[in-house]
XYZ file of C-alpha atoms in Angstrom:
639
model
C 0.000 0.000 0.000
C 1.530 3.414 -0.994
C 1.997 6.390 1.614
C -1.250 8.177 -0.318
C -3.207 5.098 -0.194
C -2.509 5.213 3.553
C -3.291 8.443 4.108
C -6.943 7.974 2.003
C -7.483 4.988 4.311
C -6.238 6.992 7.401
C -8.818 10.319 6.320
C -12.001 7.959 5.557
C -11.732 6.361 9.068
C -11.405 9.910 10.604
C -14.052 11.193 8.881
C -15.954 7.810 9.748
C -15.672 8.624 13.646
C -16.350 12.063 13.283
C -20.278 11.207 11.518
C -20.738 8.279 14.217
C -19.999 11.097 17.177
C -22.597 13.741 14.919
C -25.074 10.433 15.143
C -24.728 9.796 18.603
C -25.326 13.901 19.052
C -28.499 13.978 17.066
C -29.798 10.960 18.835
C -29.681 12.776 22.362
C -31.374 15.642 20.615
C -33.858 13.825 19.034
C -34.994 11.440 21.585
C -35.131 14.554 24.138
C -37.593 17.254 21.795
C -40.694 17.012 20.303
C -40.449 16.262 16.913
C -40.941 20.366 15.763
C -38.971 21.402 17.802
C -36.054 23.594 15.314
C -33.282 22.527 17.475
C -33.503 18.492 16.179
C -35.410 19.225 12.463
C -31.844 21.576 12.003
C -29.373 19.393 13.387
C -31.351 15.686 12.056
C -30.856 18.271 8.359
C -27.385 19.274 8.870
C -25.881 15.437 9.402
C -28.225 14.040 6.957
C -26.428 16.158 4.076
C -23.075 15.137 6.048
C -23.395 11.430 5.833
C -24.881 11.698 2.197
C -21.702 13.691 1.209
C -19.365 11.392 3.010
C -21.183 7.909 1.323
C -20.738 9.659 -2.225
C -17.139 9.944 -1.243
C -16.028 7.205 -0.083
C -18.364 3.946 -0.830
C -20.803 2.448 1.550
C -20.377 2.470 4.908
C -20.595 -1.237 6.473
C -20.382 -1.208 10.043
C -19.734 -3.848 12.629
C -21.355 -3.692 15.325
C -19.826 -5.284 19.057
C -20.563 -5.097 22.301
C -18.886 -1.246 23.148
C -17.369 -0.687 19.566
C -17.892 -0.167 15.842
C -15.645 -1.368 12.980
C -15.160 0.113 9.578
C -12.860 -2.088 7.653
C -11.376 -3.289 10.385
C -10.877 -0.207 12.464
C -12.484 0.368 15.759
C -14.140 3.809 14.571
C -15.929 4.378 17.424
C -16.032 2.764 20.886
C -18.629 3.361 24.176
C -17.149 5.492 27.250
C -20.501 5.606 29.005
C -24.074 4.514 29.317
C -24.781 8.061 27.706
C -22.644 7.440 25.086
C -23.443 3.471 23.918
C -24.023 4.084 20.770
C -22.428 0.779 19.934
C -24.489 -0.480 22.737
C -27.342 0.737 21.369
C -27.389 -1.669 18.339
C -25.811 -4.550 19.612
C -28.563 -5.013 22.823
C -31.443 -5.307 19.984
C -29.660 -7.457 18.288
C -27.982 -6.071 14.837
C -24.766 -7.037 13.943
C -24.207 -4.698 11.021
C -25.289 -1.784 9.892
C -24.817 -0.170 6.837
C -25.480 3.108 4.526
C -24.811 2.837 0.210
C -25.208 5.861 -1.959
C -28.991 5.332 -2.273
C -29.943 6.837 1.058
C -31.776 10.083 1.364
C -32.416 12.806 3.685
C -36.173 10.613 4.119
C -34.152 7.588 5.103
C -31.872 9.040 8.036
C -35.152 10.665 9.363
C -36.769 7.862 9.504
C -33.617 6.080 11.183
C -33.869 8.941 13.720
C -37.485 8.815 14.226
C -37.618 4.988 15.171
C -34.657 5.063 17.385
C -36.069 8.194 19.099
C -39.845 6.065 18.831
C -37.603 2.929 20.536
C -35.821 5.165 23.417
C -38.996 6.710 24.060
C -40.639 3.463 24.929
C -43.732 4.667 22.852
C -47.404 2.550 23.590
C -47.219 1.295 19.814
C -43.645 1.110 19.196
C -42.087 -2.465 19.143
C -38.710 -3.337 19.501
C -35.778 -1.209 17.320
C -35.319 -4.111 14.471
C -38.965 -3.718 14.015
C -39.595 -0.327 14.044
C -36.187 0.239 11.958
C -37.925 -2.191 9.336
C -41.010 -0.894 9.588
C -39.688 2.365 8.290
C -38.026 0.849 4.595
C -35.515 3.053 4.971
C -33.794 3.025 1.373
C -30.142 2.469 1.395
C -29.957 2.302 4.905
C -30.138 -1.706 5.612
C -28.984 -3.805 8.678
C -28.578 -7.418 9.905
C -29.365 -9.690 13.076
C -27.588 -12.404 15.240
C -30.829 -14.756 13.492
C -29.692 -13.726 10.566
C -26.609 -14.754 10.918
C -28.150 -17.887 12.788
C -30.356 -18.715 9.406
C -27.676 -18.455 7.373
C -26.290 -21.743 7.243
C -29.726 -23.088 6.504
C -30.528 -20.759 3.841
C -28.272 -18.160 2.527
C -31.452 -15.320 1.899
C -33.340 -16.224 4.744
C -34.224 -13.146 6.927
C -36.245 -13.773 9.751
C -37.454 -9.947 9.580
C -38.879 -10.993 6.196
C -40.509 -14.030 7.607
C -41.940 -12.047 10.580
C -43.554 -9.309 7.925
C -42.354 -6.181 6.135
C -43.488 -5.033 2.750
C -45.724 -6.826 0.465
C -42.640 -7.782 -1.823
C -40.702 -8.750 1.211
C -42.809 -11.175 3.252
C -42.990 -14.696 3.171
C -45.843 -16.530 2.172
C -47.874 -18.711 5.087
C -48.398 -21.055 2.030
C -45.139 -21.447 1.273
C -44.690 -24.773 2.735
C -41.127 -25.030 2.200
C -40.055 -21.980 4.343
C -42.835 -22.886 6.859
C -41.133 -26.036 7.252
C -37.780 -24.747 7.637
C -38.835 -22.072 10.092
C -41.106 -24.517 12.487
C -38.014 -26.790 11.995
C -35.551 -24.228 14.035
C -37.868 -22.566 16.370
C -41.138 -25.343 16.810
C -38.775 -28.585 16.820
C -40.507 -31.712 18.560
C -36.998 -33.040 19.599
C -37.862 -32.579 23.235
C -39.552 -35.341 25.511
C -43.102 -34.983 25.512
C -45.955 -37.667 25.277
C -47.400 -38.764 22.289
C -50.647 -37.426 23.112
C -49.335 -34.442 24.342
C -46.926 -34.109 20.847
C -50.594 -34.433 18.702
C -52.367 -32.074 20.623
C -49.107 -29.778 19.936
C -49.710 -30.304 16.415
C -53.454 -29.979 16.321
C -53.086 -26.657 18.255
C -49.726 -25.247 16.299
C -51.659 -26.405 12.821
C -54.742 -24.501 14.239
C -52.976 -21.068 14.858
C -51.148 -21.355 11.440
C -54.254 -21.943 9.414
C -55.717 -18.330 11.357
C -58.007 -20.500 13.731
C -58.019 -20.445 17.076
C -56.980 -23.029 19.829
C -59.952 -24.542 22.094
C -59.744 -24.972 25.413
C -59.872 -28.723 24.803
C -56.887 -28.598 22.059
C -54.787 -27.629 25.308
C -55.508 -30.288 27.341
C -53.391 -33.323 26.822
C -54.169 -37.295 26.893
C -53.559 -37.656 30.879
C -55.233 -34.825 31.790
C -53.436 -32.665 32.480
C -54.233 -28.507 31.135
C -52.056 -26.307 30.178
C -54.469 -23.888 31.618
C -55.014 -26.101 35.231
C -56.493 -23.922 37.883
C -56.993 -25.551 41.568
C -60.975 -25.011 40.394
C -61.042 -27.561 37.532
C -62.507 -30.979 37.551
C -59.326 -32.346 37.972
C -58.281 -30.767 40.456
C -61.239 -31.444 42.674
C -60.410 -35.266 41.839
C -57.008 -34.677 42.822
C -58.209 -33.114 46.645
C -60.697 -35.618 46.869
C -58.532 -38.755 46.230
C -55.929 -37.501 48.718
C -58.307 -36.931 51.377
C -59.385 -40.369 51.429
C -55.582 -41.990 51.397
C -55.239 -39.740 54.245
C -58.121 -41.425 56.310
C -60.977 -38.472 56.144
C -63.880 -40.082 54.285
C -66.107 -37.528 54.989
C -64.572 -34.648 54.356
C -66.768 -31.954 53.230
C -66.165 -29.557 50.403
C -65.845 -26.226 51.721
C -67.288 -24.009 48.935
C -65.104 -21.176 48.197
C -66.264 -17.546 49.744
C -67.327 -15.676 46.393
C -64.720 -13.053 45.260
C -65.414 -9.439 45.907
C -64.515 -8.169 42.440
C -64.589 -4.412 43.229
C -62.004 -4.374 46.318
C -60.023 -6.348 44.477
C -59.530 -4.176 41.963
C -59.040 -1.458 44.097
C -56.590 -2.952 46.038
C -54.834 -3.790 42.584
C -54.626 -0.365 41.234
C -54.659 1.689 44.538
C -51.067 3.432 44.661
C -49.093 3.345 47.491
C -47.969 6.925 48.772
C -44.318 6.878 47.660
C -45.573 5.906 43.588
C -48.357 8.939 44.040
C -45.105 11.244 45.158
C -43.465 9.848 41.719
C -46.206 10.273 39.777
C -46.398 14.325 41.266
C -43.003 14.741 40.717
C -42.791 13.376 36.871
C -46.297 15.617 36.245
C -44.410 18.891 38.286
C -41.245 18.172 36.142
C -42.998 18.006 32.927
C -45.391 21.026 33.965
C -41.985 22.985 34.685
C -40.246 21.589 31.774
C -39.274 24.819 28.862
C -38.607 23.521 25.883
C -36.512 26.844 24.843
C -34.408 26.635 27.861
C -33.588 23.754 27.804
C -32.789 23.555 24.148
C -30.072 26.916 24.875
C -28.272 24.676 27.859
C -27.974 21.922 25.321
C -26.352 24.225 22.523
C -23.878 25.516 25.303
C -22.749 21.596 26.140
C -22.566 21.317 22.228
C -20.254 23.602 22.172
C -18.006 22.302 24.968
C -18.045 18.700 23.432
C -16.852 19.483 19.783
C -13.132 17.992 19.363
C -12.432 19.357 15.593
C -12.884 22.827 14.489
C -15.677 21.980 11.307
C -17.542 20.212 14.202
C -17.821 23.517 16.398
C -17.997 26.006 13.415
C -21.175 23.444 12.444
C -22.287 23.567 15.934
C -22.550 27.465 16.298
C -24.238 27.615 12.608
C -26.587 25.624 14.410
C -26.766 28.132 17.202
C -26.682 31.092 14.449
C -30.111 29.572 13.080
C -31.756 29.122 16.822
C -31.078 32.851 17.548
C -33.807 33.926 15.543
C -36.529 31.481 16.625
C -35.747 32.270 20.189
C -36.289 35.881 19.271
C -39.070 35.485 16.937
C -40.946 33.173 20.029
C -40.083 36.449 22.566
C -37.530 34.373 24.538
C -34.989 37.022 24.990
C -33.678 36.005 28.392
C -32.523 32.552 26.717
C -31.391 34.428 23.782
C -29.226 36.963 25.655
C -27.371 34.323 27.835
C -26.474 31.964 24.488
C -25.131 35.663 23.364
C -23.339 36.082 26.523
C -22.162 32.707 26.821
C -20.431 33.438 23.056
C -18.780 36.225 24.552
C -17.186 34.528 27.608
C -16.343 31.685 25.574
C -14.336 33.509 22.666
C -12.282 35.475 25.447
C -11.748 32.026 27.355
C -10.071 29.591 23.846
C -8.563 32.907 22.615
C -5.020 32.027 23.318
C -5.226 28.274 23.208
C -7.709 28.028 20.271
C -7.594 31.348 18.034
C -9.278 29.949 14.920
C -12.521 28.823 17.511
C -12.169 32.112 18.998
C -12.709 33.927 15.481
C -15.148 31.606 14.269
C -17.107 32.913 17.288
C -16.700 36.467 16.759
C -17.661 36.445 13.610
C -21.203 34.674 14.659
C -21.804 37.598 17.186
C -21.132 40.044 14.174
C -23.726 38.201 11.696
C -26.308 38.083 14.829
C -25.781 41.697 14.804
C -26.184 42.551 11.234
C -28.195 44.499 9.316
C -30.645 41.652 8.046
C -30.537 39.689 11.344
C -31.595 42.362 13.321
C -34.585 42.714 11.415
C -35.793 39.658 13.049
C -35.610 41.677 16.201
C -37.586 44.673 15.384
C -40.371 41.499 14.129
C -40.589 39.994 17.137
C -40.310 43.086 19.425
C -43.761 44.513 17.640
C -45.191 41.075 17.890
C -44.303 40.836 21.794
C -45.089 43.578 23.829
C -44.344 41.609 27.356
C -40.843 42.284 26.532
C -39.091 44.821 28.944
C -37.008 47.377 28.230
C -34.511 46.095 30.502
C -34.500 42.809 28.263
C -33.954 44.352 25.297
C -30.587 46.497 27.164
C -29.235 43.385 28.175
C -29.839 41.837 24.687
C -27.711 44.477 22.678
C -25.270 44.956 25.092
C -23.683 42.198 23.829
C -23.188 43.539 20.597
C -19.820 45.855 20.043
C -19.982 49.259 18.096
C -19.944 47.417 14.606
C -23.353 46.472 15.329
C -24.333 50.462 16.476
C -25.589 51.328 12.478
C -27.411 48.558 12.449
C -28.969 48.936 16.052
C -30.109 52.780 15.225
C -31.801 51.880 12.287
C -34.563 49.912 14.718
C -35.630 52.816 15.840
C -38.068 53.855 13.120
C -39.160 50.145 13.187
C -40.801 49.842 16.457
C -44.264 49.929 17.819
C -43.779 50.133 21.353
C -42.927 53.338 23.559
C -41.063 51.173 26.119
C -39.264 49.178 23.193
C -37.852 52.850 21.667
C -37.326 54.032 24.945
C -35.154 51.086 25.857
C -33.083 51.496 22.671
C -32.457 55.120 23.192
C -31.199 54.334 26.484
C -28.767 51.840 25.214
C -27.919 53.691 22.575
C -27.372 56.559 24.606
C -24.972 54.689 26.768
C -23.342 53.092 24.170
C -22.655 56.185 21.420
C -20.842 58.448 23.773
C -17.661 57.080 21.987
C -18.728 56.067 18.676
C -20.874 59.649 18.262
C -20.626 59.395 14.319
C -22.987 56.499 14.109
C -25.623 58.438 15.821
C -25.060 62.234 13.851
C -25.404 59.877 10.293
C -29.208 59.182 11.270
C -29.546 63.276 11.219
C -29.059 63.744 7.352
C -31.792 61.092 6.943
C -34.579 61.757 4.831
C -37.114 60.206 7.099
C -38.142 62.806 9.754
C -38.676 59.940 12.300
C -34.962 58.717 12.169
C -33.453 62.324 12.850
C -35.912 62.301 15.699
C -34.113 59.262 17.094
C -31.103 60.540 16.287
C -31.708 63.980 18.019
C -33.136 62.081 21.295
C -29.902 60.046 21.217
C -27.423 63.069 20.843
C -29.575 65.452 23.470
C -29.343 62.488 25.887
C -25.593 61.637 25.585
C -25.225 65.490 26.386
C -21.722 66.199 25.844
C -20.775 69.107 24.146
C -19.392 66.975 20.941
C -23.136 65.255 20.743
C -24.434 68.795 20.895
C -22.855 70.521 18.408
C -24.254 68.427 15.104
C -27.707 69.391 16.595
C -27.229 72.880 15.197
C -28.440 71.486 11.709
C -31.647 70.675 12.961
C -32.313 73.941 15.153
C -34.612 74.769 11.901
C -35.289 71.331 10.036
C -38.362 71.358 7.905
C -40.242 69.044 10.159
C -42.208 70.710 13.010
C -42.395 67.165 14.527
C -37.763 67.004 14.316
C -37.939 70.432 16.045
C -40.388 69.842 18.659
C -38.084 67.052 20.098
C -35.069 68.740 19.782
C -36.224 71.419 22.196
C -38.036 68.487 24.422
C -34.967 66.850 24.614
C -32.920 69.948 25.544
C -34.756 71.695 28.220
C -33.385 69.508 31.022
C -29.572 69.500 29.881
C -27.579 71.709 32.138
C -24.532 72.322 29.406
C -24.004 75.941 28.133
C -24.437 74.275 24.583
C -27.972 73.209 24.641
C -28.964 76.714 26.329
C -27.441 78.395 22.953
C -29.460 76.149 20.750
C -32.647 76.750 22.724
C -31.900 80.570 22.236
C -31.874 79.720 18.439
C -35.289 78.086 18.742
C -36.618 80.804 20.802
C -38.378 82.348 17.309
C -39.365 79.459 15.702
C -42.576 79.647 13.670
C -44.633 77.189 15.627
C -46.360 78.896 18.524
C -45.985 75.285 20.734
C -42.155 75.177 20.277
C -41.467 78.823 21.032
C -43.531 78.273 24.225
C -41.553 75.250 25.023
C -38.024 76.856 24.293
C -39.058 79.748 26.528
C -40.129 77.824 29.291
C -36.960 76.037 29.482
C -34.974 79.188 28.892
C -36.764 81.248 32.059
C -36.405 78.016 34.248
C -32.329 78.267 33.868
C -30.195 80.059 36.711
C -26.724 81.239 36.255
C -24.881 84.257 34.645
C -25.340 82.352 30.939
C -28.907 82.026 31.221
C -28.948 85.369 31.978
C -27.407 86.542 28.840
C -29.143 84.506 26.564
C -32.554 86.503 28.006
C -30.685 89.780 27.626
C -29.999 88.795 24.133
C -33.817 88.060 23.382
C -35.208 90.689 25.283
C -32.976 93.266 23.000
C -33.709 91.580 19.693
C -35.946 93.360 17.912
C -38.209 90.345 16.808
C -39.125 90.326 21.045
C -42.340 92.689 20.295
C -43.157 89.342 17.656
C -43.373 86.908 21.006
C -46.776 86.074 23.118
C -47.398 88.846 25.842
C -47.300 85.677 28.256
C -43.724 85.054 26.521
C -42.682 88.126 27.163
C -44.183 88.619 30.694
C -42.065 84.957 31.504
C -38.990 86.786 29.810
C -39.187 89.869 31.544
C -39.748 87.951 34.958
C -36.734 85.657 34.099
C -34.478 88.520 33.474
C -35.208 90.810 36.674
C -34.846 87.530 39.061
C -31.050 86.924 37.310
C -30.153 89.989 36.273
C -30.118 92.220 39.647
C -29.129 95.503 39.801
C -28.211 94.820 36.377
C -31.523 94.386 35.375
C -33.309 97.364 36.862
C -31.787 100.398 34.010
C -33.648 98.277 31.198
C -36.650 97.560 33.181
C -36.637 101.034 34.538
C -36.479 102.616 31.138
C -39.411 100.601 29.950
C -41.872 101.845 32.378
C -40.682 105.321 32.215
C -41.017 105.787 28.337
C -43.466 108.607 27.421
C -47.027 106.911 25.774
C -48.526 109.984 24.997
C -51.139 108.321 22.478
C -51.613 105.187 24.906
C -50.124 102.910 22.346
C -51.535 99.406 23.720
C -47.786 97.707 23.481
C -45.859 100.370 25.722
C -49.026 100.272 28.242
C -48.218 96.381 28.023
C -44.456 96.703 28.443
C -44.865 99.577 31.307
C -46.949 96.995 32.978
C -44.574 93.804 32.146
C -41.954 95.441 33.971
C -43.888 96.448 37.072
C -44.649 92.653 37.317
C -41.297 91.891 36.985
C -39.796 94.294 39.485
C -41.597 92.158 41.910
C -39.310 89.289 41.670
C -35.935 90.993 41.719
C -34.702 91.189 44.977
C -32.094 93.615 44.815
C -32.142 96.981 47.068
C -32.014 99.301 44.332
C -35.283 97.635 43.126
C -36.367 98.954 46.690
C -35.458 102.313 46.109
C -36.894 101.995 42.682
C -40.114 101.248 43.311
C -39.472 103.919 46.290
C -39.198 106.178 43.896
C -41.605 105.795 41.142
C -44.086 105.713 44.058
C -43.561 109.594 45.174
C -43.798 110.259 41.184
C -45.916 113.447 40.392
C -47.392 111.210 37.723
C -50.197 109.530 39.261
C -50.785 106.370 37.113
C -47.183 105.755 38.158
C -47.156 106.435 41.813
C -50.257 104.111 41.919
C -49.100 101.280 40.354
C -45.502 101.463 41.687
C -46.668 101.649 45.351
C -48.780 98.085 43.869
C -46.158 96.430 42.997
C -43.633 97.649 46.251
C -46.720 95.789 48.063
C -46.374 92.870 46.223
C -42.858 92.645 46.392
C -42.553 93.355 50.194
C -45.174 90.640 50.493
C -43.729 87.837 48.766
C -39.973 88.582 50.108
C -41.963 88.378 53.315
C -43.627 85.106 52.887
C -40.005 83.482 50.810
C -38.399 84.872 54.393
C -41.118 83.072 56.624
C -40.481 80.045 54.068
């Protein structure tokens, strides 16, 4: 054999063990979900196309099957460590001897395969043993033989006793073939064995009676000397029995003591009454399957899938497998078992990193196609269709995500239905774009209004004076709606930056934002507050505001502005209105109002002042508002 031949010989019987460990792994899956559940239909899927592909490689696959171990050729290819893993063990207890797979076998046949040993570990009502079920099922190119095949053999070569015991129509052995009858009653229903002559013809008469399809009297069991292969200590010959014994023994006269009758009801009772440790079973096994989740279990399965792959196509395989499960455990609302699979990819590439870099990168690169574009699409799906789901959940979800996956993340925004959904993705994305601020400032030169609303609630909650400077664009964006929020979002940041941009919006053309901006504006404290109101107060658009605008304005500036309030307010309530223009007589009594909140001592002498005025329309109204403002610094005092 030449070194290439060897190394064929050497690859085939790898490749060999490796699909008997993927069988052994689908068989635990199988036999522990339902039948729709995704986790077996993808993996059952996934090996079928494996085996196929390895068959149309390299030949049929004819297995031996012993005790603990499988040969290929000669090769032990795979051998039982454990009662768990008896795979070998699992064939050779029913029987089969070999097992084999040719090039005819399709994805139909290793279902079936699977179905019947899952039907056989199961212990189903209706399921017979596993040679019966597996040729029950016809499975095409996958065949198999028995120790009684083996047995047969040296009687007659093509004997199978499946085929004798029924299969197919094309299969089965004819009752009226007299030749095979006669070999089969010949090995299993020999007369070699002592037995009377009576007893042998009543054998015959009753074995003769079954294989014509009648049935066996009572009388066909009862043999020359009497004696019933049915006796019961009631018969007639029993009775003769009792009654000749009695008299050997001397007691003539012994009467027959009739039997007491039978109470047929506590009998039964007594025969299915449970005793108190089977009820506790039985409550147990229903609280166990009551408690049982198929989805969480089917996540701790993937994670020990993970852990038991010894070859890297195995594992890469294995988290396709988990790739595919992501988005039915999203789609069914099950983030928490979602999130911890995530989580667990995490910890896991961090952990082989050093000793296993190719596993490690075959891992990152699922969590990177979880978090793509398309994938996440699934999640906005599911979100709308599941509004249980908390916010918190959906945090904990994407935080496992890196800032490749921030783009992609945004663009939900627009997507969902829920407030508590968007409100939990803001917050996440608020945490998570304080360093990665361009993916957040892209969504503002969207077309669609509603995605530079998200991306102006992101930026205004971030807060730092590099998220607040793209916001300038928007100041006066076309939609009302992309305004509105801007200024919503604003009016409880503290930074210098957001008061400038509210100053911007303090004209806008809707009525409801300039309100807004104005409120937030008047509700600031500090020297920069102060100068923004100076600067609106001066502009000359001011007389374009609401009088209760400008009465908030003017109130705002005399509580921050002090004595350096009091030359502007002064001057308004001193300017001549000869022709009682209705705006001065509104400003003149603005800034009375607002001489009642400032608090300085000029505003004291002020008001002092203007109250001795010769002008009586002044002193009146000036000696109101000293009232007022002695009043409430007397009741802030008492405060």
């Amino acid at each position: 054999m030449t070194s290439s031949t060897t190394d064929n010989q050497h690859t085939s019987v790898d490749a060999v063990r490796q699909i008997l460990r993927d069988l052994l792994k689908v068989i635990k899956v199988v036999w522990m979900y339902p039948p729709n559940n995704p986790l077996p239909t993808s993996m059952q899927q996934s090996f079928a196309e494996r085996l196929t592909d390895l068959v149309a490689e390299i030949g049929p696959i004819e297995l031996a099957v012993e005790r603990d171990r499988l040969r290929w050729k000669g090769d032990v290819v795979y051998e039982d460590r454990s009662k768990e893993e008896a795979l070998a063990g699992l064939f050779f207890d029913v029987g089969i001897s070999k097992l084999s797979f040719d090039q005819r076998m399709s994805w139909d046949a290793v279902k079936g395969m699977l179905e019947a040993i899952r039907r056989y570990q199961n212990r189903e009502d209706d399921a017979g043993d596993l040679v019966s079920l597996l040729w029950e099922a016809n499975l095409t190119g996958v065949s198999f033989e028995t120790v009684e095949d083996v047995s047969l053999s040296q009687y007659d070569g093509d004997f199978k006793v499946q085929e004798f015991l029924g299969g197919s129509d094309q299969t089965a052995i004819d009752a009226n073939d007299s030749q095979k009858v006669a070999l089969y009653e010949s090995l299993f229903v020999g007369v070699d064995y002592d037995m009377p002559d009576d007893a042998r013809d009543r054998s015959d008469i009753t074995r003769n009676a079954i294989a014509s399809g009648g049935d066996a009297t009572d009388d066909d069991l009862v043999v020359s000397d009497g004696f019933n292969l049915f006796f019961d200590d009631n018969s007639d010959a029993g009775q003769a029995e009792s009654t000749s014994a009695s008299r050997a023994m001397g007691y003539d006269d012994l009467r027959e003591i009739p039997a007491p009758p039978i109470d047929t009801r506590k009998l039964l009772a007594a025969e299915t009454e449970l005793s108190a440790e089977e009820q506790d079973a039985i409550r147990r096994m229903i609280e166990e399957d009551t408690a049982f989740d198929m989805y969480e279990s089917t996540h701790e399965l993937l994670k020990e899938l993970l852990h038991q792959e010894t070859d890297l196509a195995s594992f890469s395989e294995t988290v396709t497998i988990c790739e595919k499960l992501f988005g039915q455990f999203l789609a069914e609302g099950r983030f928490a078992q979602a999130t911890d699979l995530l989580g667990y990819f995490r910890v896991l590439e961090a952990q082989i990193q050093g000793e296993k870099p190719q596993w490690s990168e075959r891992l990152k690169e699922a969590i990177i196609t979880i978090g793509s574009r398309e994938r996440l699409g699934v999640l906005a799906d599911a979100l709308n269709q599941h509004s249980h789901v908390r916010a918190e959940s959906l945090i904990a979800f994407l935080s496992n995500f890196g800032w490749e996956a921030l783009g992609s993340i945004a663009d939900l925004l627009p997507k969902l239905e829920h407030r508590a959904h968007r409100r939990g993705l803001i917050e996440y994305l608020s945490e998570r774009g304080k360093e990665n601020i361009g993916f957040v400032t892209k969504g503002l030169h969207d077309k669609r209004w509603n995605v530079v609303r998200n991306s102006v609630t992101i930026l205004a909650r971030i807060g730092t004076p590099q998220a607040l400077a793209p916001l300038a664009k928007v100041v006066n964006h076309e939609d009302s709606r992309v305004r509105l929020e801007l200024v919503s979002s604003l009016a409880d940041s503290k930074a210098d930056e957001a008061l400038d941009l509210l100053a911007r919006a303090a004209y806008d053309t809707d009525q409801q934002i300039r309100r807004q901006v104005i409120g937030s504006i008047v509700a600031r404290r500090g020297p920069r507050a102060f100068e923004v109101i100076t600067d609106i107060v001066n502009d000359e658009r001011f007389d374009s505001l609401e009088e209760d605008d400008q009465q908030a304005l003017l109130n705002a500036y005399a509580v921050l502005g002090g004595d350096h309030a009091l030359d502007y307010l002064s001057g308004m309530i001193t300017r001549a209105n000869p022709l009682r223009d209705a705006k001065l007589s509104f400003f003149r009594e603005a800034a009375f109002e607002a001489l009642t909140y400032n608090r300085s001592e000029r505003c004291e002498k002020l008001l002092l002042k203007l109250a001795s005025s010769w002008r009586p329309d002044l002193k009146k109204r000036a000696q109101e508002a000293l009232d007022i403002r002695r009043r409430r610094m007397l009741g802030e005092h008492h405060d």
